[in-house]
C-alpha positions in Angstrom: 5.9 -1.9 34.3 3.8 -3.1 31.4 0.3 -1.6 30.8 -2.3 -2.8 28.3 -5.0 -0.5 27.1 -8.0 -2.6 26.4 -11.7 -2.3 25.6 -13.7 -4.5 23.2 -15.8 -1.4 22.2 -14.3 0.6 19.4 -14.0 4.3 19.3 -13.3 4.8 23.0 -9.9 6.3 22.5 -7.5 3.4 23.1 -4.8 4.6 20.7 -5.1 8.2 21.8 -4.7 7.3 25.4 -1.9 4.8 24.8 0.2 7.3 22.8 -0.4 10.3 25.0 0.3 8.5 28.2 3.5 7.0 26.6 4.6 10.4 25.3 4.0 11.8 28.8 6.1 9.0 30.4 8.9 9.7 27.9 8.6 13.4 28.6 9.1 12.6 32.3 12.4 10.9 31.5 11.1 7.3 31.5 12.4 5.0 28.6 9.1 4.1 27.0 8.0 1.5 24.4 4.6 1.4 22.6 3.6 -1.9 21.1 0.8 -1.6 18.5 -1.2 -4.8 18.1 -4.1 -3.3 16.1 -4.2 -4.0 12.3 -5.5 -0.4 11.9 -2.1 0.8 13.1 -3.4 4.0 14.6 -0.8 4.2 17.3 1.9 3.5 14.7 0.7 6.3 12.4 0.3 8.7 15.4 3.8 8.3 16.6 5.8 7.4 13.5 3.9 9.3 10.9 3.7 6.3 8.6 3.8 2.6 8.8 7.0 0.7 7.9 6.7 -0.7 4.4 8.2 -4.1 5.2 6.1 -6.2 7.5 9.3 -7.9 8.7 10.1 -4.7 10.5 6.9 -4.7 12.5 5.2 -6.8 15.2 3.9 -9.0 12.4 7.5 -9.9 11.5 8.2 -10.7 15.1 5.2 -13.1 15.3 6.1 -14.6 11.9 9.5 -15.5 13.4 7.9 -17.4 16.2 6.3 -19.7 13.6 9.6 -20.7 12.0 12.8 -22.2 13.3 15.7 -19.7 13.6 19.0 -20.5 15.1 19.2 -16.9 16.5 15.6 -15.7 16.9 15.1 -12.0 17.0 13.8 -10.3 20.1 11.1 -7.7 20.0 13.6 -4.9 20.4 14.9 -5.6 16.9 11.6 -4.5 15.3 11.2 -1.3 17.4 11.5 2.1 15.8 12.6 5.3 17.4 10.1 8.2 17.2 10.9 11.9 16.9 10.5 12.1 20.7 13.3 11.4 23.2 12.9 8.2 25.2 10.0 6.9 23.1 10.0 4.0 20.6 7.3 2.0 18.8 6.9 -1.5 17.7 4.7 -0.9 14.7 1.6 -2.8 13.6 0.9 -4.1 10.1 -2.2 -5.4 8.2 -0.6 -8.8 7.8 -1.4 -9.4 11.5 -4.9 -10.4 10.4 -3.8 -13.3 8.3 -1.2 -14.4 10.9 -3.7 -14.8 13.6 -5.1 -18.3 12.8 -1.6 -19.7 12.5 -0.5 -18.2 15.8 -3.5 -19.6 17.5 -3.1 -23.1 16.1 0.5 -23.2 17.2 -0.4 -21.9 20.6 2.0 -18.9 20.6 -0.1 -17.0 23.2 2.8 -16.6 25.6 5.5 -15.4 23.1 4.8 -11.7 23.7 5.1 -12.1 27.5 8.3 -14.0 27.1 9.8 -11.3 24.8 8.7 -8.4 27.0 10.0 -10.1 30.1 13.4 -10.3 28.5 13.6 -6.5 27.8 15.8 -4.5 30.1 16.0 -1.2 28.2 12.6 0.2 29.0 11.0 1.6 32.2 7.5 1.6 30.8 5.7 -0.4 28.1 2.3 0.5 26.8 0.4 -2.0 24.6 -2.4 -0.8 22.2 -4.9 -3.5 21.4 -7.6 -4.0 18.7 -11.3 -3.5 19.6 -11.9 -7.3 19.9 -11.1 -10.2 22.2 -8.8 -12.1 19.8 -5.3 -13.7 19.9 -3.5 -10.3 20.1 -5.6 -8.9 22.8 -5.2 -12.1 24.9 -1.5 -12.1 24.3 -1.3 -8.5 25.5 -3.4 -9.2 28.7 -1.2 -12.2 29.4 2.0 -10.1 28.9 0.9 -7.0 30.9 1.0 -6.3 34.6 -1.8 -3.7 34.6 -4.9 -3.0 32.4 -6.2 0.5 31.7 -9.8 0.6 30.4 -10.9 3.6 28.4 -14.6 4.5 29.1 -16.5 7.0 27.0 -19.6 7.4 29.2 -21.9 5.6 26.8 -24.7 3.3 27.9 -23.4 0.5 25.6 -19.9 0.9 27.0 -21.4 0.4 30.5 -23.1 -2.8 29.5 -19.8 -4.2 28.1 -17.7 -3.3 31.1 -18.9 -6.2 33.3 -18.1 -8.6 30.5 -14.7 -7.0 30.1 -14.0 -7.3 33.8 -15.0 -11.0 33.7 -12.6 -11.6 30.8 -9.7 -10.0 32.7 -10.6 -12.1 35.8 -10.5 -15.3 33.8 -7.2 -14.5 32.2 -5.8 -13.6 35.6 -6.9 -17.0 37.0 -5.8 -19.1 34.1 -2.7 -17.3 32.7 -1.5 -14.2 34.5 -1.9 -13.9 38.2 -0.2 -10.4 38.2 -2.8 -8.8 36.0 -5.1 -6.2 37.5 -7.5 -3.6 36.2 -5.5 -0.6 37.3 -7.9 2.1 36.3 -11.0 3.0 34.4 -10.1 6.1 32.4 -13.0 8.4 31.7 -12.6 9.8 28.2 -14.4 12.5 26.3 -16.1 13.6 29.5 -18.8 16.2 29.3 -19.1 17.7 32.8 -22.4 19.5 32.2 -24.2 16.5 30.9 -26.2 14.3 33.3 -25.6 10.9 31.8 -21.8 10.9 32.1 -22.0 11.9 35.8 -24.6 9.2 36.5 -22.5 6.5 34.8 -19.4 7.5 36.7 -21.3 7.4 40.0 -22.6 4.0 39.1 -19.1 2.7 38.3 -17.8 3.9 41.6 -20.7 2.4 43.5 -19.9 -0.9 42.0 -16.2 -0.7 43.0 -14.6 -0.1 39.7 -11.3 1.8 40.0 -12.3 5.1 38.3 -9.4 7.5 38.3 -9.3 11.2 38.0 -8.8 13.5 36.3 -11.3 12.7 33.6 -10.2 13.5 30.0 -12.4 16.3 28.6 -13.9 16.2 25.1 -11.8 18.4 22.8 -11.3 19.0 19.1 -7.6 19.2 19.9 -7.5 15.4 19.8 -8.4 15.4 16.1 -5.9 18.1 15.4 -3.3 15.9 17.2 -4.2 12.9 15.1 -4.0 14.9 11.9 -0.7 16.4 12.8 0.5 13.0 14.0 2.0 14.6 17.1 1.1 13.7 20.7 -0.5 16.5 22.7 2.5 17.1 24.9 4.4 18.1 21.7 1.5 19.8 19.7 -0.1 21.7 22.5 1.8 21.5 25.8 -0.4 24.0 27.6 -3.8 22.8 26.4 -6.3 21.7 29.1 -6.4 18.2 27.6 -2.6 17.9 27.7 -2.7 19.1 31.3 -5.3 16.4 32.1 -3.1 13.7 30.5 -0.1 14.9 32.6 -2.1 14.7 35.8 -3.5 11.3 34.8 -0.1 9.9 34.1 1.2 11.2 37.4 -1.8 9.7 39.3 -1.2 6.3 37.7 2.5 6.5 38.6 1.7 7.4 42.2 -0.6 4.4 42.7 
């Protein structure tokens, strides 16, 4: 199963959700791979502690290979890195992804990620973190994935962008990936006592969006987790946010 975490709006918690759901899957005994396609490399730093110094050992190196002839081309497994956590590996991002993008688009390499992931046999779950933009890497991820998770932070601007996001997914499904579905809208940084978040959630449900519970509560523990570069299941296994991630993971797996 391949899940892409996607939202064109920045600051909605894509990397946090990607890494913590992946860490929870690994904790449950599932062999799990995170692929970081964002030049900011937040997921890479979160799970590895630091970014590999050599771009050749990252997703950038994998994409660079697709632009040149190799008798024995590498698969994506060869640029994965083990994390300190059992069953969890990462394909790291690198800033050179930015300069590669135009060359990859001009050579129409949009299907390469899907081909490489389809050939992997060693993982039960793959989570793909994407940049906050609809670019080559985001499209590649949506074409490569089976399911799309959409973080939603109960902001009016996020609500306005959701219909456009849904239309983008529909277009890619029709043109490139008939298996792709929006599996769930994940409510992040939810403030239960505030009126606007509750109203926005009710509106999403009324319009048929697949809002899933539990909602992820706002918590300073997320920042502590980022600073420590440790997923919540390792840093604070009994915290309410960790419990929410565990329940969310299990709900997704039960669908």
